[in-house]
Structure formats: structure tokens, C-alpha cells
């Protein structure tokens, strides 16, 4: 026995100890523990899907890269507070006259939410600008794009939903404890402690629920000179098993099944998003949405890839446009200066000089506007990649190089010649100095011929492919019925054109030797007319450089070709059906909606539930233990809302079936559109190529006429329309070059879009497109994706056609092509001279893109 006072002290001490223990345990595990547990669950689920050969999945890294702009190098579970608005922050300190929580800044305050070290890993050129090309742009975007990171986080959240649904079928444990102290006015008091209140529960796939609970309680009472204690331990168990309504595997596993299937669909969406993300970053708009994080699969949209270049391709095209525009301005300036000289010599009317000047001013204005628009587009693109718009960046891609038809270096030399000629006329330099300067120009011209030799070697390399391509194109109905110019796709015309270029180049080299001999004669002359003869010789040299420029442009123009692509409509549609990830999701969504009919029908059944309840008191008599078995039945007399839900499920499935049919039709429409676009682009390129040749000839003829020496006893030899004809020729060349380049880049965009539409688009481990080259899809052709990327991606049960085999290679020519002409160049090399690279502020591009460019069909 113990006194009431001793009892009360012991009771209070016991309660305090229990409260302290509950407080300590109440804080639970750390934030870091729960976050890491969630990460472990997600990675485990992702790893399961990665081992599935029917499901494409990469090694997702959901945490932002340490080099990302939005990465924060702080404790993730105890992050510092970002800088707040002062007025709003006042309510965190005191709100409605009540003192607020004072620990908001315990982890510090940061002024910027941007990673302070993120710029260190960006690729740079020699001038320190961020270098953007097809490889660096996608790497920057994968690290810094908020859209891409959001897509990864959606997959993470989708995996969390799977984890939660799985947890519902795991054995679950609960534990609690409590203590209380009470006293009455009559002097009696009691202390109650429940040190153990544990529960185990388990839900079974067939619908049953089992619950077991064990509880131990201790109660002490005292007062009135007496005290007593009672300890009780009780074990309860129950089992509930629905037999009809709300029971069975179909009903019980529905939420888990839906969530698991939704996660698979979301993963497929993520893989397709990665493909579209590359397309969006490099070529334009893919029409592919960000993957969802929902717990159900919805019918996807077929989407539609852009058939015109955007994003990086558009910037590359704009750069080429600017280069052509600068060339146009330079040619107009050169023409105007020569026309002014002719006007001063009385050989040309002033009206034609003013007309040329007006065109020059218009061209300069257009160039300034185009450069301004380019900078605006570049700022927009930088933000698309996740870069700040104010960051210095330059676009320098290997795609630029072969499209600089007229060399800027030659143009610069022509400008220098005109300046030296004007100095000779003004007397700013002596005859001897001008002669030395012209000798240097001739030496440079001889050295530059190595560039033309390399370009001609490239033409020889692609010659057989061009012949084969033209033979196929010339068999098209448009050429057979005369709808378009047949010479544009005539292999014999092409062969003759290349032969003529070779002859022109050989004659050009002979003229070079003749000019050198004439220069030596003029430099040695001492008579009074030597400056005038030198002036006329410089005109010949200018004409010589113009001829060299056009010869190189013609060689480069004929070296450009399209990657072979051929599409059979129905075969392409079948390949898309087998390989498109969103098509797989469409079938998944259709079956999910069909399955809902069974779930809704379950609610129409009678209620028939088996129950079992048992309790055992582990202390005391068995008379307190019990076991109760029961069956509950409820007749299906009232099922109005369930009936409506069932009919809605039927209608919903019918609607989804119609959506699925429309989805298939949309893909079929996209395939048909791409087939037409590809055929049109192949046709247009050859027509636009001929258009550029014609425009070059017009400019050549106009410049030759402009450089002709005066005829004896004739002051004016230019017609009233000469200036207009020259301006029209230069503008036609500018337009023809731009449309030719646009056609080629749009074709590359189309080629990439075809792979996305067919579901055969592949990315390497760095997120860069694996360009398979030619794509020849004829009747009976089949394609299978690499095992390393997606093995047996299509489900054979849903296949409407033959299994896919290896990608069909480009077929060999059916007949031997016309023999390639022999190069007139001596010591020519197949490697491209540095001069052929577009001069940009971005410096040289990395070696790897250049290597890929040289090894791929152009």
C-alpha cells in the first residue's frame, strides 16, 4: 500500500514521462527521411518499368542538374527564404495584431533564386559568346529548360500516385499511446495509461479487409483512504469480404490498375515529349504536349509537326538570308559606284544612277530591319532554351557552310579592288603602288583556287547520287506530262552543266595567267596613258573575280542535294501504328474506358457481404472472449444513381471509340500531308536550283555589260532600262537564293517530322537525334527500332500488319550513273577550305558537328 500523496506524485510523474515520450516520437522522422523514402519508391517503380522490354524508358534523373540555372545549391529540406516583398512580409511578422512566427529566416535569406554558378558549364566560342548549334542547343535546353524539368516532375508525381495505390494493398501498421489524469471534488483521482494500442490491417485483391487490434490499458485509482490498479489486454480481429457488389478483383484492383496503366502512358508521353522537345528546340513546332501526371489515361491528340523551319533552323536560315542580303547590298554598291564613273564619263544617264542608288538605300534599310528581327528572334530562342535574353550568344552550325554560294571573301576582295581603282583615279596612290597591290590580289586569287578545287571535289563525290536522284525524279508524272520544266530533272542536262563548269574553270585559270602577264607589262610601262590602261586592266580583274565567284557558286549549288526519302502512304501508316507511343496510349485509353463498363455494372449487383468479428481478452476469464460470424444481404431494389452511372459508362465508351477513330484518321491525314510535302519539296528544290542558275546568269551578263570598255566613237552604250535590268537581276538572285535555302531547310524539317510522325524518331544518350539518313518506305517495307532503344515496342496482339524488320537501306542504282567529269583542278582536296565557313561573330563550330556534316549526304 502507498499513501494518496505518494500515489499522486507517482501518477503525475508517469504522465509527464508519457507526454515527453509522445512529444519526442510525435516529431516523427526528419524531412530528409521522408523525401528520400519517396525518391526510393519512385526510383524502384521506374526501375521496374525500365526492365520491361515493351516499354521505352530512360534513366530519369528528377533532380535538377547542378549546372542548371534553376538549381539551388542549398539544403533541399531546409531551404533559405527568397527575398520577399516588404509590404507583404510585414504580415508574416504580425497579422491582425498577433505576433507571427519568428523562425522564417532561420535558414537565411537569398537575394536571387538563380544558381550563382550555372554559367560556368555553358559552351563558349573564342569570343566568350554562348555557342549555339544543333548539339550545344539541345544540351543547354535539357539542363536549363523549365518545360523539360516540369515534364520530368510530372513523371515523378505519377510514380508517387502508383506508390500510394500500391500502399493500399500492403500490410499497414498503426501504433498509438495515451495517458490521462483526472480528479474529483470528493478527493478521488485516477490515472489511465494506454501504453500499447497497435493495429494491423490488410486489404486483399478479392475485396476482403482484415483488421487486428491489440490494446493494453492500465488504470490506477485512489481516494477515501484506499487505492487500486487494473490492467487489461484485449485482442480484436475482424474480416469483411464482399461477395457480390463492391467485391472481386475487377473492382478492387481498378484504382491500382488504372494508376499503373496511367504511369505507363505517362512514361510513353515523356519519351515522345523528349522527341518533340528535340524537334521544338532544333526545327520548329512538334505539336507534342508535356506529359501529364494524372492517375488516368486520356485519349491523346494526334498533333501535327511543323513543315516549315523554326527555332534553331529558322535562325540558321535567317543568318543565310542576312549573308545573301549583305551580298546584295555589296553588289548594288559596287554597281552604283561603277555607274557613277560611267556617268562622269558621259556614258550613262543620271536617272539610271539615281535609280540604282534608290535600290541600294532600300536594300540597306531591309538589311538593317532583318538584322534587328534576327536579334529579336535570337532573344526569344535563348529564353526557349532557358537562357536569359541578355546573354551574349552566337549561332554557328555546320549547316551554314555549304549554303554560302557566293564567297564573302571574294566579295571583300572585289570591294578592295574598287577602292584601289578609285585611289588610282584620284591620284591618291601611284601607278607603282597600285601595280604592287594588284599583284598581291592575283596571288591571293591563285591561292583561293584551292577552295574551288575542294568544292569541285565535293561535287565529284556527290555526282553519282545526283544522277540517280534526278533519274528517279524525272520519272515523276509532273515531268512526264510537261507540267514543269523537264530540264530541271534531266540527268543529261545536269551532266552537261557540270562539264561546262569544268571547262569554264579551266578557261578561268588560263585567263588568270594572261592577266598576270598583262599586269607585268602595265607595271613596266612608262608612257602617259599607263594609268588609263591600268584602270581598264582593273576592270578586267574585277570581271575576273566576279567570274571566279560565280564559278564557285555554281559548283556549290550543284553539290547540294537532298537526303533520299520515299514514302508509301499505307506502309507509313502501318509503321506509325506499330511504333507511335501515343498510338499505344490511345489504345490504352480506349481499353481503360471499356473497363469502366464492368466497374459501373458491379454497382448494380446485390450487396452480399460476409463478416467475421472476434475478440479475446488475454487477461481474465474466457467468458469475455467472443466470435461473431454474419452475412449481410441488400436486394438491388434501389439503383437509380448506379443505373445512370452504368449508362454513362456505356455512352462514354462509345464517345471514346469515336475519338479513337478520329485520332487514327488524324494520323492518316498527317501522313498523307507529309507524303505530299516531301514530293513537293523534292520537286521544288530542283526547280529552285535552276532558278538560282538563271539568276546568276542574269547577274553575270549585266556585270559583263557594265565592265565593257567604251566602243570607238561611241559615248553611250547602255539602254534606258539597263539600271532597272541590273537591279532586277540582283534582286532575283537574292530571292532565288533565299527560296532555295528555305526549301532545303524545310525539307530537313520535314524529314525529322516524318520520323516523329511514324514513331521511329530516335535519340542517343545525350538527347541528340540519331539521323538514320535515307528513308525509303515503299510497299512491303518494314522498320524496327534498335533493341537498345525500344525492343518490341508494339504489342503483337494489336498489330494489323506484318512484324517490323530492319530499316531498309537506300537501294543501289539500277543502272550505272553517268561517269563523273574529271576535275580540272590540280592538287585538289576533298576537305573544305576554311573560307567556305560563314563569317560570324561566333567563331568556329566544334569539330564533331563538322565531321558529321562532311560524312553525311548533303
mmCIF file of C-alpha atoms in Angstrom, residues 5 40 48 52 70 163 175 195 216 281-282 323 354 366 404 409 460 494 521 555 566 570 606 612 677 696 796 816:
data_model
loop_
_atom_site.group_PDB
_atom_site.id
_atom_site.type_symbol
_atom_site.label_atom_id
_atom_site.label_comp_id
_atom_site.label_asym_id
_atom_site.label_seq_id
_atom_site.Cartn_x
_atom_site.Cartn_y
_atom_site.Cartn_z
ATOM 1 C CA UNK A 5 0.142 11.728 -1.729
ATOM 2 C CA UNK A 40 13.398 5.409 -53.299
ATOM 3 C CA UNK A 48 10.572 -1.884 -62.779
ATOM 4 C CA UNK A 52 10.084 -4.095 -69.273
ATOM 5 C CA UNK A 70 17.224 26.961 -61.600
ATOM 6 C CA UNK A 163 3.240 4.208 -54.856
ATOM 7 C CA UNK A 175 0.582 2.470 -33.147
ATOM 8 C CA UNK A 195 0.989 2.131 -23.474
ATOM 9 C CA UNK A 216 -3.254 -2.691 -23.279
ATOM 10 C CA UNK A 281 14.476 23.050 -79.896
ATOM 11 C CA UNK A 282 16.066 22.448 -83.281
ATOM 12 C CA UNK A 323 24.556 36.828 -95.746
ATOM 13 C CA UNK A 354 19.741 57.576 -109.099
ATOM 14 C CA UNK A 366 15.900 45.988 -95.443
ATOM 15 C CA UNK A 404 27.219 30.368 -98.796
ATOM 16 C CA UNK A 409 35.875 36.742 -99.041
ATOM 17 C CA UNK A 460 32.508 14.848 -107.883
ATOM 18 C CA UNK A 494 22.978 18.136 -115.165
ATOM 19 C CA UNK A 521 53.526 44.688 -118.979
ATOM 20 C CA UNK A 555 29.828 24.324 -108.178
ATOM 21 C CA UNK A 566 10.360 7.969 -100.285
ATOM 22 C CA UNK A 570 -0.335 2.927 -96.372
ATOM 23 C CA UNK A 606 -26.921 -7.058 -54.735
ATOM 24 C CA UNK A 612 -16.301 -12.195 -39.025
ATOM 25 C CA UNK A 677 5.016 17.818 -98.752
ATOM 26 C CA UNK A 696 23.326 34.009 -111.664
ATOM 27 C CA UNK A 796 1.672 -8.041 -81.320
ATOM 28 C CA UNK A 816 25.445 2.709 -113.694
#
